[in-house]
Coordinates of C-alpha atoms in Angstrom, one line a residue:
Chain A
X1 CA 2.1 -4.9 15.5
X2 CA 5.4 -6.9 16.4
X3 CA 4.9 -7.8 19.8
X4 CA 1.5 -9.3 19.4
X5 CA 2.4 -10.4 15.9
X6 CA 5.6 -12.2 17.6
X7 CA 3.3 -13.6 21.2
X8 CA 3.0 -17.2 21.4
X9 CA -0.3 -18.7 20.5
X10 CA -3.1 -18.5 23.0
X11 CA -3.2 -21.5 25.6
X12 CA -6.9 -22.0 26.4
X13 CA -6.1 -25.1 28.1
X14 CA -7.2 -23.4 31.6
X15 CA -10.5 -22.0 31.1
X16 CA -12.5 -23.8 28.3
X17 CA -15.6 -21.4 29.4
X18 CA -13.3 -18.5 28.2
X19 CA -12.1 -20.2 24.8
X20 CA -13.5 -17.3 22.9
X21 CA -10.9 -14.8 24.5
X22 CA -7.2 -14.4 22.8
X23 CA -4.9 -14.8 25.5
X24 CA -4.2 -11.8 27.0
X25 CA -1.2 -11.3 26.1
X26 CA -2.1 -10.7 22.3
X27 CA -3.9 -8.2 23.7
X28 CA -1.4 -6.4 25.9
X29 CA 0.9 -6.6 23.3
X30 CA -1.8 -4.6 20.7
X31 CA -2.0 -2.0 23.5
X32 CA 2.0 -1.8 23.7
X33 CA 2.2 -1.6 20.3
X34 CA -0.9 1.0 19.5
X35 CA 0.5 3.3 22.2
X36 CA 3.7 3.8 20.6
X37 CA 2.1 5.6 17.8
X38 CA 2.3 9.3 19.1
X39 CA -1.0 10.1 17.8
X40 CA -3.0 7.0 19.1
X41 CA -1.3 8.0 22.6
X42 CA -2.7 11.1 22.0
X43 CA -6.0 9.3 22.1
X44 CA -5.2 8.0 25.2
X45 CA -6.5 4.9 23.6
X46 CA -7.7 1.3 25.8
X47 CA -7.8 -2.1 24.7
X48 CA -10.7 -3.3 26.4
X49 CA -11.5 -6.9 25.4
X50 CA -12.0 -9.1 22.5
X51 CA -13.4 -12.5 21.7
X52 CA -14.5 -14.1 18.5
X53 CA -16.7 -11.2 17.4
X54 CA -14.2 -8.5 17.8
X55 CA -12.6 -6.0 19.6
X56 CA -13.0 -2.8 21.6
X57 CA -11.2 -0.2 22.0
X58 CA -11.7 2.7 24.5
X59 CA -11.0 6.3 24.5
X60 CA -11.9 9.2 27.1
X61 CA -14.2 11.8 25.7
X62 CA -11.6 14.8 27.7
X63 CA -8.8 14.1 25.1
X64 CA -11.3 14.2 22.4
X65 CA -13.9 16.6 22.9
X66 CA -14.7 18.6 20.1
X67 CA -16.0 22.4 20.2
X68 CA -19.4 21.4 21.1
X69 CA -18.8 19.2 23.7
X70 CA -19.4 16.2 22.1
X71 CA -16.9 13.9 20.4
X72 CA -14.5 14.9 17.7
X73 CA -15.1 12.9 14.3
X74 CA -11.6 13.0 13.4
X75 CA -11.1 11.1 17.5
X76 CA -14.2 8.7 16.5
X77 CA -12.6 7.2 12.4
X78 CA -9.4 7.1 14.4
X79 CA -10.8 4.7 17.1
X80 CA -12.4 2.6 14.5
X81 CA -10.0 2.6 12.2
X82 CA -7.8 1.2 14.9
X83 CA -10.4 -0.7 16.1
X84 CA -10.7 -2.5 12.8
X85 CA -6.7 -2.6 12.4
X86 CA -6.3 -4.5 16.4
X87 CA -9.5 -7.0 14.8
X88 CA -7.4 -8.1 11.7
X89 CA -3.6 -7.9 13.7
X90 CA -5.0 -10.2 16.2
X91 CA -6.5 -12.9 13.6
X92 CA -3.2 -12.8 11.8
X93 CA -1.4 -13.4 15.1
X94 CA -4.0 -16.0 16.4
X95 CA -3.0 -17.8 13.1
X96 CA 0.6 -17.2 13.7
X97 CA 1.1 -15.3 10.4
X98 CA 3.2 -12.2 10.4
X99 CA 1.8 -9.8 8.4
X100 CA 1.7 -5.7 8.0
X101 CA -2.1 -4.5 7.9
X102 CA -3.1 -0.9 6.2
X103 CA -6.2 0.7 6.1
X104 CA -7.5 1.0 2.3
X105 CA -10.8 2.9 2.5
X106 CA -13.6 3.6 4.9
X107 CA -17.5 4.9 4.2
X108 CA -17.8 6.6 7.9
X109 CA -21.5 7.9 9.1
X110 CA -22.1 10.0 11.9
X111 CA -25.2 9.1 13.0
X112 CA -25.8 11.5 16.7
X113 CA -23.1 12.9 18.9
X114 CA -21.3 10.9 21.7
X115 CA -21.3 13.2 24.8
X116 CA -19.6 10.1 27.2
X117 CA -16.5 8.6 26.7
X118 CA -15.8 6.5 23.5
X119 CA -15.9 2.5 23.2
X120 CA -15.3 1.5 19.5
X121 CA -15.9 -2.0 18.6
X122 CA -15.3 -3.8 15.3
X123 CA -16.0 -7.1 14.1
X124 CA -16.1 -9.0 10.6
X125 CA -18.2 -7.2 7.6
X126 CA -21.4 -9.2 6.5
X127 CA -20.0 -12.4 4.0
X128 CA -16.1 -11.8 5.1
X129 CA -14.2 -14.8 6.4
X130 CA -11.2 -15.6 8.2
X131 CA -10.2 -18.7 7.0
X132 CA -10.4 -17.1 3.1
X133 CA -8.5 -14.1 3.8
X134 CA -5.7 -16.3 5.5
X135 CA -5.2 -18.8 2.6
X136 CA -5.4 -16.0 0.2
X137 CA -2.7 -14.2 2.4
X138 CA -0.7 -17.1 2.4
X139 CA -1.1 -18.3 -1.4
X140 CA -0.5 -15.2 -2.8
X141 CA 0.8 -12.8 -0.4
X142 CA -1.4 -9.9 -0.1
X143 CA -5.5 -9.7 1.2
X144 CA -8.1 -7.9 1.7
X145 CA -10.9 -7.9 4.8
X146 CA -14.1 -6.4 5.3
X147 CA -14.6 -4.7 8.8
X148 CA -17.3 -2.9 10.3
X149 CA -16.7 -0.8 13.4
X150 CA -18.7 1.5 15.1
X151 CA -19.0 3.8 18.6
X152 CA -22.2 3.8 20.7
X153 CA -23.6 7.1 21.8
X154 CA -24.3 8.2 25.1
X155 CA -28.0 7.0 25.1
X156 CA -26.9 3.4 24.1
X157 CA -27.4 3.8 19.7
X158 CA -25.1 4.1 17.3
X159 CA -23.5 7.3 17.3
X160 CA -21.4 6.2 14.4
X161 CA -20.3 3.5 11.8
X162 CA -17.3 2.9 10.0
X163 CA -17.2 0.0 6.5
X164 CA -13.8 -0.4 6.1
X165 CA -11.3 -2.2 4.0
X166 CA -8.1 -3.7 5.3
X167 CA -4.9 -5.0 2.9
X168 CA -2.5 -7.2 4.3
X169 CA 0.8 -8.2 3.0
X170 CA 3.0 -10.6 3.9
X171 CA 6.5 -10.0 5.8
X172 CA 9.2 -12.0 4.1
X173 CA 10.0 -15.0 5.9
Chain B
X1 CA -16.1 28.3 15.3
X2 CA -17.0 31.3 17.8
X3 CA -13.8 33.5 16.9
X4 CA -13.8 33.1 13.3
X5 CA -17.6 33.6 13.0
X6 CA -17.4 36.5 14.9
X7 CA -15.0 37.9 13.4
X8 CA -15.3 40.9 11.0
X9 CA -15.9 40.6 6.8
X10 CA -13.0 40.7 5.4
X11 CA -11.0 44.2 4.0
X12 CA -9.8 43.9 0.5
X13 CA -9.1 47.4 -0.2
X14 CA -5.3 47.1 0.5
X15 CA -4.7 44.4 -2.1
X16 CA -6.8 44.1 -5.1
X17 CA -4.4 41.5 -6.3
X18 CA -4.8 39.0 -3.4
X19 CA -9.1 39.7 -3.7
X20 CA -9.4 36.0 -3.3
X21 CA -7.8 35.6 0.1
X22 CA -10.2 35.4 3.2
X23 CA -9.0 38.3 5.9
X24 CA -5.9 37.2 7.5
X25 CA -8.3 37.8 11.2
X26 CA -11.1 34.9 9.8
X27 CA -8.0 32.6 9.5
X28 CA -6.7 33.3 12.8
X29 CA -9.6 32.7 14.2
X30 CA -10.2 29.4 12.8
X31 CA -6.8 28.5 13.9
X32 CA -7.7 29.5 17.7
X33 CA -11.0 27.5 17.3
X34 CA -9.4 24.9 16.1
X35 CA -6.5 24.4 18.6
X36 CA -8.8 25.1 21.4
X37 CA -9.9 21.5 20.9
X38 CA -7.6 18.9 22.9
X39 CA -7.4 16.1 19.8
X40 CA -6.9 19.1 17.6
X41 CA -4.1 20.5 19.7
X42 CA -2.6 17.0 19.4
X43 CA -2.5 16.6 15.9
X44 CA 0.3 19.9 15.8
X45 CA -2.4 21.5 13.2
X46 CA -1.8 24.9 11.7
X47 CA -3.5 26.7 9.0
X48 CA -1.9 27.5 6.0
X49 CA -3.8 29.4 4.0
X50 CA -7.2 29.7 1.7
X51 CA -8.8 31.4 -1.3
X52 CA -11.6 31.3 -3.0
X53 CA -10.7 27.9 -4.3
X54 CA -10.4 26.2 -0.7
X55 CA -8.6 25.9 2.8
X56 CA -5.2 24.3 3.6
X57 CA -4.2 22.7 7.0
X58 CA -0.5 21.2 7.6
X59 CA 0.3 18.8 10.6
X60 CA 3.8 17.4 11.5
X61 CA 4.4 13.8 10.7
X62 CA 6.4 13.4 14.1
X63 CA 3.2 14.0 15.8
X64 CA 1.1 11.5 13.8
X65 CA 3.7 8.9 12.4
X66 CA 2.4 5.2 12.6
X67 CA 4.2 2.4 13.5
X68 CA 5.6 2.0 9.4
X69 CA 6.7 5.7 9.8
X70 CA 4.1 6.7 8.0
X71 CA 1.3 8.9 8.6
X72 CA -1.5 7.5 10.5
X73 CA -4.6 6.7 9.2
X74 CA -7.0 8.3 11.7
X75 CA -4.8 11.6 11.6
X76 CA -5.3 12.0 7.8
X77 CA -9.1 11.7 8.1
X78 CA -8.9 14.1 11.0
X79 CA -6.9 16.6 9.3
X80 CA -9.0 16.7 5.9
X81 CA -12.3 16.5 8.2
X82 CA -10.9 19.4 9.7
X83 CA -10.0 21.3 6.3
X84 CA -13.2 20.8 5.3
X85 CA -15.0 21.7 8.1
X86 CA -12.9 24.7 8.2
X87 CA -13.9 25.5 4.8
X88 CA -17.3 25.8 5.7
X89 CA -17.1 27.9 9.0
X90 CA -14.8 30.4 6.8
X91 CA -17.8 30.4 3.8
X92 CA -20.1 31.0 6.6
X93 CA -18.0 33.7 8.4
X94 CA -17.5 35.4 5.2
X95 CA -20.9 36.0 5.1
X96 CA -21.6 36.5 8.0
X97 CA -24.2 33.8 8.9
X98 CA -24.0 32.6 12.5
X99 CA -24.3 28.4 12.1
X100 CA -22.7 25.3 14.2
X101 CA -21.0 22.8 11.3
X102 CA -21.2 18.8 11.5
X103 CA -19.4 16.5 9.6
X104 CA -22.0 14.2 8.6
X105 CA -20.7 11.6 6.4
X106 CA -17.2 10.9 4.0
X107 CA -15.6 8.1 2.1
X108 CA -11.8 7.8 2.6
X109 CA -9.4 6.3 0.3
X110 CA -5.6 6.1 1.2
X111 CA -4.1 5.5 -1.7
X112 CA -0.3 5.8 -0.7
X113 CA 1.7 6.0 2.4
X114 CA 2.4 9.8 3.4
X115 CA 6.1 9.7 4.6
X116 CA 6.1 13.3 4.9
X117 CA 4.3 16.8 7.2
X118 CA 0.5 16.7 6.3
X119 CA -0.7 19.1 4.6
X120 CA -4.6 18.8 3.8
X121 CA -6.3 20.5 1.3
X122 CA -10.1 21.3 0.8
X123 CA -12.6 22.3 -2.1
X124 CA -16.0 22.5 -2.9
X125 CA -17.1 18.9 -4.7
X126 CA -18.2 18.7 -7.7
X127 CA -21.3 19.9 -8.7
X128 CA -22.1 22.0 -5.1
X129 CA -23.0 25.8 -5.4
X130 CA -22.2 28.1 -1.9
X131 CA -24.9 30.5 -2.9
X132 CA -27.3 27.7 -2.7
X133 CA -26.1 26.0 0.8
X134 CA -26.3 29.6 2.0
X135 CA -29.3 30.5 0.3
X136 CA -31.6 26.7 1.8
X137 CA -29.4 27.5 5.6
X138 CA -31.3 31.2 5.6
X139 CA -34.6 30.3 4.4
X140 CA -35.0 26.2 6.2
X141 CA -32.4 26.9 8.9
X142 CA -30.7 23.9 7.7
X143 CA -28.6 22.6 4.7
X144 CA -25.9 20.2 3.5
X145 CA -23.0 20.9 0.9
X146 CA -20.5 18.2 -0.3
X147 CA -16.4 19.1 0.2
X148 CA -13.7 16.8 -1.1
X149 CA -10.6 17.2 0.7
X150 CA -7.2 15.2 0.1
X151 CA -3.5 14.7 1.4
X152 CA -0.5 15.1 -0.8
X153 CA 1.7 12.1 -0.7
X154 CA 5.6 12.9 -0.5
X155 CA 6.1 12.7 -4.3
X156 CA 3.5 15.3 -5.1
X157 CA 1.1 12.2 -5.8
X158 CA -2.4 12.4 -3.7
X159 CA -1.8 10.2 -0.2
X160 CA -5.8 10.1 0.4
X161 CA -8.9 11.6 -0.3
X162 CA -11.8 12.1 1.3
X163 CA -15.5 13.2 0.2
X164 CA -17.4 14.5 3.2
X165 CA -20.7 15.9 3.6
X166 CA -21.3 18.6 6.2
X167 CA -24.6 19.8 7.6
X168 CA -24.6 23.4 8.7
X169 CA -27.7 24.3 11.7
X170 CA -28.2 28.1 11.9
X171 CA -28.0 29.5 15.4
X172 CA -30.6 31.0 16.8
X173 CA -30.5 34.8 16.3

């Protein structure tokens, strides 16, 4: 994540309705720097918006259509597994701490098919916080994070749900 | 899985010593299924090779490198999705049962970064019976069987592992 990692902090100064949004040029820099991995290009992944809650991430159901016609579960962890990855790499650079973020283990449920185009979002697991992870990053250098992600089937419900665990670790200075 | 399903049982006359290999046509097929999928095609898959014991699947780390160099995440849970669902289709082709295979749930742990090709293995978990899964598919047209599949890290060590559970829908005759 080095270009949003290295963006400036978000100026809200100009739209205090929008205060919830990271500037968007965090999150240009998280597309930048997710397309560069030749198999999230592969995805043909989006960045679609964030705010407090969390972030979604878009991909189209052509590039990952499975045999069936439906969505590839391979396609659908890889979009929220990334979905979850952008969520923590965007806190850490909101807080100006630089910071390399891996995936540690995931419980994924596929819950229907997803015959239209996939929108993953992820968001903070049930008692995580920010603020805790961030000083316990800071103090002693490594953390771990609690995410939940999930993509919507075509009909509106869940079509899947990924728990996941993230571990951070602190970049020298 | 149309090919592979389709395909004939296999021939062991020629050689008694390899009894335990699947016909070379089944695993041809499964590799034509398989890369008929676009996400698939992306991920550079091939099949390796299978026995009694399991499946194998390989993948190029040029095509699914992250931005550490490392394999990505959501190609590892792809590829031993894959080699499990594989696993099944070739059980089911083997015997000749005609079924559509989802991936229904898995837990995925990465335990070290994969600097090196995929390659993903899969096996029958602990505990599971494929005369049974066969046996409750024929009589309720429906059943489940557990498959643990994993990644070899570059030093031989295991990258990631994945318990999945598939749920096989027999097609209608």
């Amino acid at each position: 994540m080095t270009s949003a990692s290295a963006a400036a902090a978000p100026d809200r100064s100009a739209e205090p309705a929008a205060s919830s949004m990271p500037d968007p040029g965090l999150l240009q820099g998280l597309q930048a720097d997710l397309m560069a991995m030749p198999p999230v290009a592969a995805l043909g992944l989006r960045v679609l918006d964030a705010d407090d809650q969390g972030l979604r991430l878009s991909a189209p159901l052509s590039l990952n259509v499975n045999d069936k016609g439906c969505a590839f579960g391979g396609s659908l962890v890889s979009l929220m597994t990334l979905a979850g990855w952008g969520l923590v790499n965007l806190r850490l650079a909101q807080a100006g701490v630089q910071a390399e973020v891996y995936v540690a283990e995931s419980q994924v449920r596929y819950r229907a098919p997803v015959f239209a185009d996939l929108t993953a979002s992820a968001r903070l697991a049930e008692g995580e916080d920010w603020s805790r992870f961030l000083s316990t990053l800071l103090r002693r250098g490594r953390a771990r994070i609690g995410v939940v992600s999930g993509v919507a089937a075509d009909a509106g419900t869940l079509g899947c749900e990924c728990q996941s665990q993230y571990a951070a670790i602190l970049k020298p200075a």
